[in-house]
PDB file of C-alpha atoms in Angstrom:
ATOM      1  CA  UNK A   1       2.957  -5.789   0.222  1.00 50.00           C
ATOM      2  CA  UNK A   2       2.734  -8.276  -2.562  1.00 57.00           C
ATOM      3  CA  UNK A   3      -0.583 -10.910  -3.173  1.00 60.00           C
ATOM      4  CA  UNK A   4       1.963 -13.334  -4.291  1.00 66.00           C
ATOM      5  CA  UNK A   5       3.399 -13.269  -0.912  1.00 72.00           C
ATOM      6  CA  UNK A   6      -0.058 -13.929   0.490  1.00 73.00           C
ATOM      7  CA  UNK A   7       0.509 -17.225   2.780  1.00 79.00           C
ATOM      8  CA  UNK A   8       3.706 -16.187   4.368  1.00 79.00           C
ATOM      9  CA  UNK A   9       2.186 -12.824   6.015  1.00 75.00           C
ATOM     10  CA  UNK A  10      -1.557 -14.369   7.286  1.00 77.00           C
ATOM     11  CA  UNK A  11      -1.414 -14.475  10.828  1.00 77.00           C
ATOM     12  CA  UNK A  12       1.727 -12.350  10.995  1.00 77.00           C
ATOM     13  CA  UNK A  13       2.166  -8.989  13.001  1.00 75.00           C
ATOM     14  CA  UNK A  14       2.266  -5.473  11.276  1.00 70.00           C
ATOM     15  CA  UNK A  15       6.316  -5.793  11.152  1.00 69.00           C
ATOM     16  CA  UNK A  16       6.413  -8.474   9.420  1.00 72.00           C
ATOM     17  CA  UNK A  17       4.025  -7.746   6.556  1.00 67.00           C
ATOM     18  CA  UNK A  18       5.515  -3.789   6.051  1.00 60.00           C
ATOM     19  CA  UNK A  19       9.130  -5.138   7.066  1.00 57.00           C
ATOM     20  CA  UNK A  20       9.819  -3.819   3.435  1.00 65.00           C
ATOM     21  CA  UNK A  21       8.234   0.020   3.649  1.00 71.00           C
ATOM     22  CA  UNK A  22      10.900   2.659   3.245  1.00 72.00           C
ATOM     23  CA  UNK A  23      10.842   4.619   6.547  1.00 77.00           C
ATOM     24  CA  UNK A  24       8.618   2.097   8.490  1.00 79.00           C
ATOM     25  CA  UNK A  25      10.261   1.661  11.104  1.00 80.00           C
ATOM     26  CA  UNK A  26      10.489   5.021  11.889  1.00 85.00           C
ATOM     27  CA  UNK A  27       8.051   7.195  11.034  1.00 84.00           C
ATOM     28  CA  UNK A  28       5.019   4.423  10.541  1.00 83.00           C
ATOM     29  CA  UNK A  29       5.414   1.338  13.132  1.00 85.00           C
ATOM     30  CA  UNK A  30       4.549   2.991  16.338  1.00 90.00           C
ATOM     31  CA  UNK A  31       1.459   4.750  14.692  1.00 90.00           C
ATOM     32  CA  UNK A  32       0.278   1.875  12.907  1.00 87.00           C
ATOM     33  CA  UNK A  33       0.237  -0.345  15.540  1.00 88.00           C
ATOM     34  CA  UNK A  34      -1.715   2.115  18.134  1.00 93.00           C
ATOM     35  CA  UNK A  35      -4.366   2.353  14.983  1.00 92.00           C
ATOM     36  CA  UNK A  36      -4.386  -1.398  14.764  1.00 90.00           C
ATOM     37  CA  UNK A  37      -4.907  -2.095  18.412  1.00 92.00           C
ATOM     38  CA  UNK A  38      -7.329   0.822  18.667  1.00 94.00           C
ATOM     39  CA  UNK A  39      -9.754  -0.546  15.679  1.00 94.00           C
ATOM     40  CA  UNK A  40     -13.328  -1.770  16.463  1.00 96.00           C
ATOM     41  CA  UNK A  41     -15.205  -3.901  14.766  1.00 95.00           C
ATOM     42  CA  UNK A  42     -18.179  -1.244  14.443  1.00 95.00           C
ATOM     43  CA  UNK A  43     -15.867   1.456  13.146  1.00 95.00           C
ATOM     44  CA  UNK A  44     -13.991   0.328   9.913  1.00 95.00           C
ATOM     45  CA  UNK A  45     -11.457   2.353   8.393  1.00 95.00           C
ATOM     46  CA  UNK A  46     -10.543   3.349   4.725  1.00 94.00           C
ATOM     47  CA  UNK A  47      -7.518   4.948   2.997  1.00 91.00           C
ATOM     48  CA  UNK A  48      -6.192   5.655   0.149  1.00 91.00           C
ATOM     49  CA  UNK A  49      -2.801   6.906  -2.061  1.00 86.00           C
ATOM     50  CA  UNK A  50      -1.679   7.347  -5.571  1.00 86.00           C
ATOM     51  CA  UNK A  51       1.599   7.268  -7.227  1.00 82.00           C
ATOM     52  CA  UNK A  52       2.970   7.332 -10.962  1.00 81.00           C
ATOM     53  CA  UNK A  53       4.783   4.614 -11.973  1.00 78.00           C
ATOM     54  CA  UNK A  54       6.171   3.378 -15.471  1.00 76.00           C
ATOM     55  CA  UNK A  55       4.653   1.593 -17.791  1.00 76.00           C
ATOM     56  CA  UNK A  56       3.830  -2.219 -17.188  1.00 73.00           C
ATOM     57  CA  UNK A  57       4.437  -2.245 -13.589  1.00 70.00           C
ATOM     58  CA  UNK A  58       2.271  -4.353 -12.111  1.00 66.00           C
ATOM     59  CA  UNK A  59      -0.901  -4.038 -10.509  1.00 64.00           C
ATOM     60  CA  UNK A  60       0.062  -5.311  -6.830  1.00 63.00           C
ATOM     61  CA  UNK A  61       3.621  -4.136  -6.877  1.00 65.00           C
ATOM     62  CA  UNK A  62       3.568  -1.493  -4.130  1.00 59.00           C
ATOM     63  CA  UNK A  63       3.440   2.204  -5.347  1.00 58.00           C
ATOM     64  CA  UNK A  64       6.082   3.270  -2.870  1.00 56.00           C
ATOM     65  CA  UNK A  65       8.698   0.686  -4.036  1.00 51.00           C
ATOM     66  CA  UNK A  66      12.545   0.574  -2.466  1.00 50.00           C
ATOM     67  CA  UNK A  67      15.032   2.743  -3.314  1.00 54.00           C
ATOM     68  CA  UNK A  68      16.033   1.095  -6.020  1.00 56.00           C
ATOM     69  CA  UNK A  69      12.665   1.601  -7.692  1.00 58.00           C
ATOM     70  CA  UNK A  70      12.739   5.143  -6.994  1.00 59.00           C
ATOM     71  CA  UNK A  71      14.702   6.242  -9.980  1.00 60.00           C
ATOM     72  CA  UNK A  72      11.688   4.438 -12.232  1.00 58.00           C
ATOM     73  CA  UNK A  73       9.134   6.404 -10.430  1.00 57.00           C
ATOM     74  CA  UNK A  74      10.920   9.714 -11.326  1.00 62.00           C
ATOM     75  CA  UNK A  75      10.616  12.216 -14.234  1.00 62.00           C
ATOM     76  CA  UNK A  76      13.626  12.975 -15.371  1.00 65.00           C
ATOM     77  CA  UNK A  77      12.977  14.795 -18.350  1.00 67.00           C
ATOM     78  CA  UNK A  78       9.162  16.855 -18.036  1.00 74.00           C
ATOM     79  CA  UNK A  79       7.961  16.613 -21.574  1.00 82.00           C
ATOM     80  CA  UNK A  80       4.890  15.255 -23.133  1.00 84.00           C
ATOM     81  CA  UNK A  81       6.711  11.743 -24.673  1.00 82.00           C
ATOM     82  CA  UNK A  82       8.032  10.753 -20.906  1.00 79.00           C
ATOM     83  CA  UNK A  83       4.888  11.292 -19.157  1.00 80.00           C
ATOM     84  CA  UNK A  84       3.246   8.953 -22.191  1.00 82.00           C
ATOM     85  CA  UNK A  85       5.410   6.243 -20.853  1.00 80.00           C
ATOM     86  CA  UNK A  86       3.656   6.602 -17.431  1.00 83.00           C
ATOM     87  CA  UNK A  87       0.565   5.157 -15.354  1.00 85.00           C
ATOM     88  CA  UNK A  88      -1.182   6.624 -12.768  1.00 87.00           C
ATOM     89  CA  UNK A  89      -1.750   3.784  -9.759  1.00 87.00           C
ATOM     90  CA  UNK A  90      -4.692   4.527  -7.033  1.00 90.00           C
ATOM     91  CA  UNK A  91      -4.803   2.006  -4.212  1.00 89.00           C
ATOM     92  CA  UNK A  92      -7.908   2.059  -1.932  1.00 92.00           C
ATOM     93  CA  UNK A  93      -8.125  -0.173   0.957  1.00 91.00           C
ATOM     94  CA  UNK A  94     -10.622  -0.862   3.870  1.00 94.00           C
ATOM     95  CA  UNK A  95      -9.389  -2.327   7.036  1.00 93.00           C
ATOM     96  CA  UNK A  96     -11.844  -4.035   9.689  1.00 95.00           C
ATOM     97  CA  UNK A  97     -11.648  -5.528  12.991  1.00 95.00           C
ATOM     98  CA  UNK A  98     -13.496  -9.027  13.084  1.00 95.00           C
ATOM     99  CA  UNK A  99     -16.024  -9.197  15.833  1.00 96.00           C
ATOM    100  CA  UNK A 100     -15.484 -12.962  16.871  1.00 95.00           C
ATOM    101  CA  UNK A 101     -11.851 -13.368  16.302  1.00 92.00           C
ATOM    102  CA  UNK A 102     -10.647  -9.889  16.707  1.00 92.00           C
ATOM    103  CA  UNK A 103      -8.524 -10.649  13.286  1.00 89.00           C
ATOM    104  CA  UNK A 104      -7.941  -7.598  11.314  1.00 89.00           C
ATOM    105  CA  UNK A 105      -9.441  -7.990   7.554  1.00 89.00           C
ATOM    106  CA  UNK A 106      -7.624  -5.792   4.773  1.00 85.00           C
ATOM    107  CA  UNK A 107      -9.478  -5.106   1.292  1.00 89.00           C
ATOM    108  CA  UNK A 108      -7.493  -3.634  -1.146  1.00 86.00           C
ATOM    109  CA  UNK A 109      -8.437  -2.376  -5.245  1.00 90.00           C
ATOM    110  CA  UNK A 110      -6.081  -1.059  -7.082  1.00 86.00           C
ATOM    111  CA  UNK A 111      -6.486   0.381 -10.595  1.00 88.00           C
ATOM    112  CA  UNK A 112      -4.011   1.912 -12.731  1.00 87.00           C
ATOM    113  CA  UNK A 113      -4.375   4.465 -15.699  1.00 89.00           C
ATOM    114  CA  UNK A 114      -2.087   5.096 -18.613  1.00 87.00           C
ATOM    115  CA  UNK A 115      -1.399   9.062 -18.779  1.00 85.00           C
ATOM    116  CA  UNK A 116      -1.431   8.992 -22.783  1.00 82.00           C
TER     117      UNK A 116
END
């Protein structure tokens, strides 16, 4: 999920906006949707994940990437001069269930840390 992608995925279904999550479809979809659909607006939820990723990556590309990504997010050589070149992301989002529309609202902060 990318902010710049904003206006093409309000309004849109689950699918649509995770279409790119390795694995989505299945091991995530049919959970994610029963969550969804389950949600009231008096009980919120909140969750959270981490990830290392190289230097300069940016803030709201998503820590679990494609496949092609994957080699980036890999050490290949454990010493003290490739971790250096690393960041640890942490993602925490809310996600709540509007009471008059029924619309579901997603917060998200992410902050990133170099590992020097």
């Amino acid at each position: 999920f990318s902010f710049n992608e904003l206006p093409e995925k309000l309004g849109k279904p689950a699918e649509f906006i995770h279409a790119p999550v390795p694995g989505y479809e299945k091991h995530i979809r049919k959970t994610l949707n029963r969550t969804f659909r389950n949600l009231k607006p008096e009980m919120p939820m909140w969750r959270n994940n981490w990830g290392i990723a190289p230097e300069g990556t940016p803030l709201d590309e998503p820590l679990y990437g494609s496949t092609t990504k994957l080699g980036d997010r890999s050490f290949n050589n454990v010493s003290v001069e490739e971790i250096k070149k690393k960041v640890l992301k942490v993602e925490y989002q809310t996600i709540r269930r509007l009471p008059r529309t029924g619309y579901l609202l997603f917060t998200v902060k992410t902050m990133a840390d170099d590992l020097q």
